[in-house]
Amino acid sequence: MISLHKEFLGTTLPDLIIPVERVAHVQVRNNLEHSLLVLTKTGYTAVPVLDAKYQLHGLVSTTQIMDSILGLERIEFDRLDKMVVEDVMNKEIPRLSLSDSVEKGLELLVNHPFVCVENNEHVFEGILTRRSILERLSTHFQKLNK
Ligand code: AMP
């Protein structure tokens, strides 16, 4: 257990995050049709919502988009190009700062598959995923077994 702690002690959030240039995202004013295309093509359940200055506004998911076009008797696909991301996105999201500890990230990942990371000016820097933490853990245990 002590060596496991050491493994993470020298690790900072910037070492673990997927950087902004590799994160699929949509913009606040994009329409829902574009967003659904991004989500479907990438296969991700949710992606960050940014503005032109790369400030983080929230997350949007396929479920939120589909829910917003559900009519009483049919799915109203014609509404997809009339609504924009900021009409449906989730603004209440957990956020991490680049200087936060890995422990804080771990705590948030218990309830979220990924958490957005921003700098001091609230500019989006990337995401911390459960996968990156689990990969680190898995490498550690493989080393122990050698
Ligand atoms: P993973 O831990 O890789 O399974 O990712 C969990 C979730 O994080 C995915 O379903 C996406 O919502 C999000 N995610 C992971 N990688 C990316 C990426 N490169 N761009 C955007 N979202 C991502």
Coordinates of C-alpha atoms and ligand atoms in Angstrom, one line a residue:
M1 CA 0.0 0.0 0.0
I2 CA 2.9 2.3 0.8
S3 CA 4.5 1.8 -2.6
L4 CA 1.1 2.4 -4.2
H5 CA 1.0 5.8 -2.5
K6 CA 4.5 6.5 -3.7
E7 CA 3.4 5.7 -7.3
F8 CA 0.9 8.5 -7.1
L9 CA 2.8 10.9 -4.9
G10 CA 5.1 12.1 -7.7
T11 CA 2.2 12.3 -10.1
T12 CA 0.4 15.5 -10.9
L13 CA -2.9 16.1 -12.8
P14 CA -1.0 17.4 -15.9
D15 CA 0.8 14.0 -16.1
L16 CA -2.5 12.2 -16.2
I17 CA -4.9 14.3 -18.3
I18 CA -5.9 13.9 -22.0
P19 CA -4.8 17.4 -23.3
V20 CA -7.2 19.8 -24.9
E21 CA -6.0 19.2 -28.4
R22 CA -7.0 15.5 -28.1
V23 CA -10.4 16.1 -26.5
A24 CA -13.5 16.1 -28.7
H25 CA -15.7 19.0 -27.8
V26 CA -18.6 21.2 -29.0
Q27 CA -19.2 24.9 -28.8
V28 CA -22.1 26.6 -26.9
R29 CA -23.7 27.9 -30.1
N30 CA -23.4 24.7 -32.1
N31 CA -26.8 23.2 -33.0
L32 CA -27.9 19.9 -31.6
E33 CA -27.6 18.2 -35.0
H34 CA -23.8 18.9 -35.1
S35 CA -23.4 17.8 -31.5
L36 CA -25.2 14.5 -32.0
L37 CA -22.9 13.9 -35.0
V38 CA -19.8 14.5 -32.8
L39 CA -21.1 12.3 -30.0
T40 CA -22.1 9.5 -32.4
K41 CA -19.0 9.6 -34.5
T42 CA -16.6 9.6 -31.5
G43 CA -18.7 7.1 -29.5
Y44 CA -18.4 9.2 -26.3
T45 CA -21.4 9.4 -24.0
A46 CA -20.7 13.1 -23.2
V47 CA -18.3 15.8 -24.3
P48 CA -17.2 19.2 -22.9
V49 CA -18.9 22.4 -24.1
L50 CA -16.5 25.3 -24.8
D51 CA -16.8 28.9 -26.1
A52 CA -14.6 30.5 -28.7
K53 CA -12.0 31.4 -26.0
Y54 CA -11.9 27.8 -24.8
Q55 CA -13.7 28.6 -21.6
L56 CA -15.5 25.6 -20.1
H57 CA -19.3 26.0 -19.9
G58 CA -20.6 22.5 -19.2
L59 CA -21.1 19.0 -20.7
V60 CA -23.6 17.7 -23.2
S61 CA -24.6 14.1 -23.7
T62 CA -26.6 12.1 -26.2
T63 CA -29.3 11.5 -23.6
Q64 CA -29.8 15.2 -23.0
I65 CA -30.1 15.8 -26.7
M66 CA -32.5 13.0 -27.3
D67 CA -34.6 14.0 -24.3
S68 CA -34.9 17.5 -25.6
I69 CA -36.5 16.4 -28.9
L70 CA -38.9 13.8 -27.5
G71 CA -42.5 14.8 -28.4
L72 CA -45.6 13.2 -27.0
E73 CA -45.9 10.6 -29.8
R74 CA -42.7 10.9 -31.8
I75 CA -39.1 12.0 -31.7
E76 CA -39.1 15.4 -33.3
F77 CA -35.8 15.2 -35.3
D78 CA -36.6 18.5 -37.2
R79 CA -35.9 20.4 -33.9
L80 CA -32.2 19.3 -33.9
D81 CA -31.1 22.1 -36.2
K82 CA -33.3 24.7 -34.4
M83 CA -31.8 24.2 -30.9
V84 CA -28.3 25.0 -29.7
V85 CA -26.1 23.2 -27.1
E86 CA -26.5 25.8 -24.4
D87 CA -30.3 25.1 -24.4
V88 CA -29.8 21.5 -23.2
M89 CA -26.3 21.2 -21.7
N90 CA -25.5 20.5 -18.0
K91 CA -23.8 23.5 -16.4
E92 CA -23.5 22.0 -12.9
I93 CA -20.4 19.9 -13.5
P94 CA -17.5 19.0 -11.3
R95 CA -14.3 20.8 -12.2
L96 CA -10.6 20.3 -11.4
S97 CA -7.9 23.0 -11.5
L98 CA -4.5 22.0 -12.9
S99 CA -3.0 22.6 -9.5
D100 CA -5.5 20.3 -7.7
S101 CA -4.2 17.0 -6.2
V102 CA -4.6 13.6 -7.9
E103 CA -6.5 12.5 -4.7
K104 CA -9.1 15.2 -5.4
G105 CA -9.4 13.9 -9.0
L106 CA -9.8 10.3 -7.7
E107 CA -12.6 11.4 -5.4
L108 CA -14.5 13.0 -8.2
L109 CA -14.0 10.0 -10.5
V110 CA -15.9 7.8 -8.1
N111 CA -19.1 9.4 -9.4
H112 CA -18.1 10.6 -12.8
P113 CA -16.5 8.7 -15.8
F114 CA -14.4 11.8 -16.5
V115 CA -13.8 15.3 -15.0
C116 CA -12.8 18.5 -16.9
V117 CA -9.6 20.3 -15.9
E118 CA -9.1 24.0 -16.3
N119 CA -6.4 26.6 -15.6
N120 CA -6.6 29.6 -13.2
E121 CA -8.3 31.7 -16.0
H122 CA -11.0 29.0 -16.4
V123 CA -9.6 28.0 -19.7
F124 CA -10.2 24.3 -20.5
E125 CA -7.0 22.2 -20.4
G126 CA -8.2 18.7 -20.8
I127 CA -10.0 15.8 -19.0
L128 CA -9.1 13.3 -16.3
T129 CA -10.7 9.9 -17.1
R130 CA -11.2 6.8 -15.0
R131 CA -9.2 5.0 -17.7
S132 CA -6.0 7.0 -17.2
I133 CA -6.1 6.3 -13.4
L134 CA -6.9 2.6 -13.9
E135 CA -4.1 2.3 -16.5
R136 CA -1.6 3.8 -14.0
L137 CA -2.9 1.3 -11.3
S138 CA -2.7 -1.6 -13.6
T139 CA 0.9 -0.8 -14.6
H140 CA 1.8 -0.6 -10.9
F141 CA 0.4 -4.0 -10.2
Q142 CA 2.0 -5.6 -13.2
K143 CA 5.4 -4.2 -12.0
L144 CA 4.8 -5.8 -8.6
N145 CA 4.1 -9.2 -10.1
K146 CA 7.3 -9.3 -12.1
Ligands
AMP1 P1 -12.9 6.4 -20.9 O1 -12.4 6.4 -19.5 O2 -11.8 6.5 -21.9 O3 -13.8 5.2 -21.2 O4 -13.8 7.7 -21.1 C1 -14.9 8.0 -20.4 C2 -15.6 9.1 -21.0 O5 -14.8 10.2 -21.0 C3 -16.1 8.9 -22.4 O6 -17.4 8.3 -22.6 C4 -16.2 10.4 -22.9 O7 -17.5 10.9 -22.4 C5 -15.1 11.0 -22.2 N1 -13.9 11.0 -23.0 C6 -12.8 10.2 -23.0 N2 -11.9 10.5 -23.9 C7 -12.3 11.6 -24.6 C8 -11.9 12.4 -25.6 N3 -10.7 12.2 -26.2 N4 -12.6 13.5 -26.0 C9 -13.8 13.7 -25.4 N5 -14.3 13.0 -24.4 C10 -13.6 11.9 -24.0

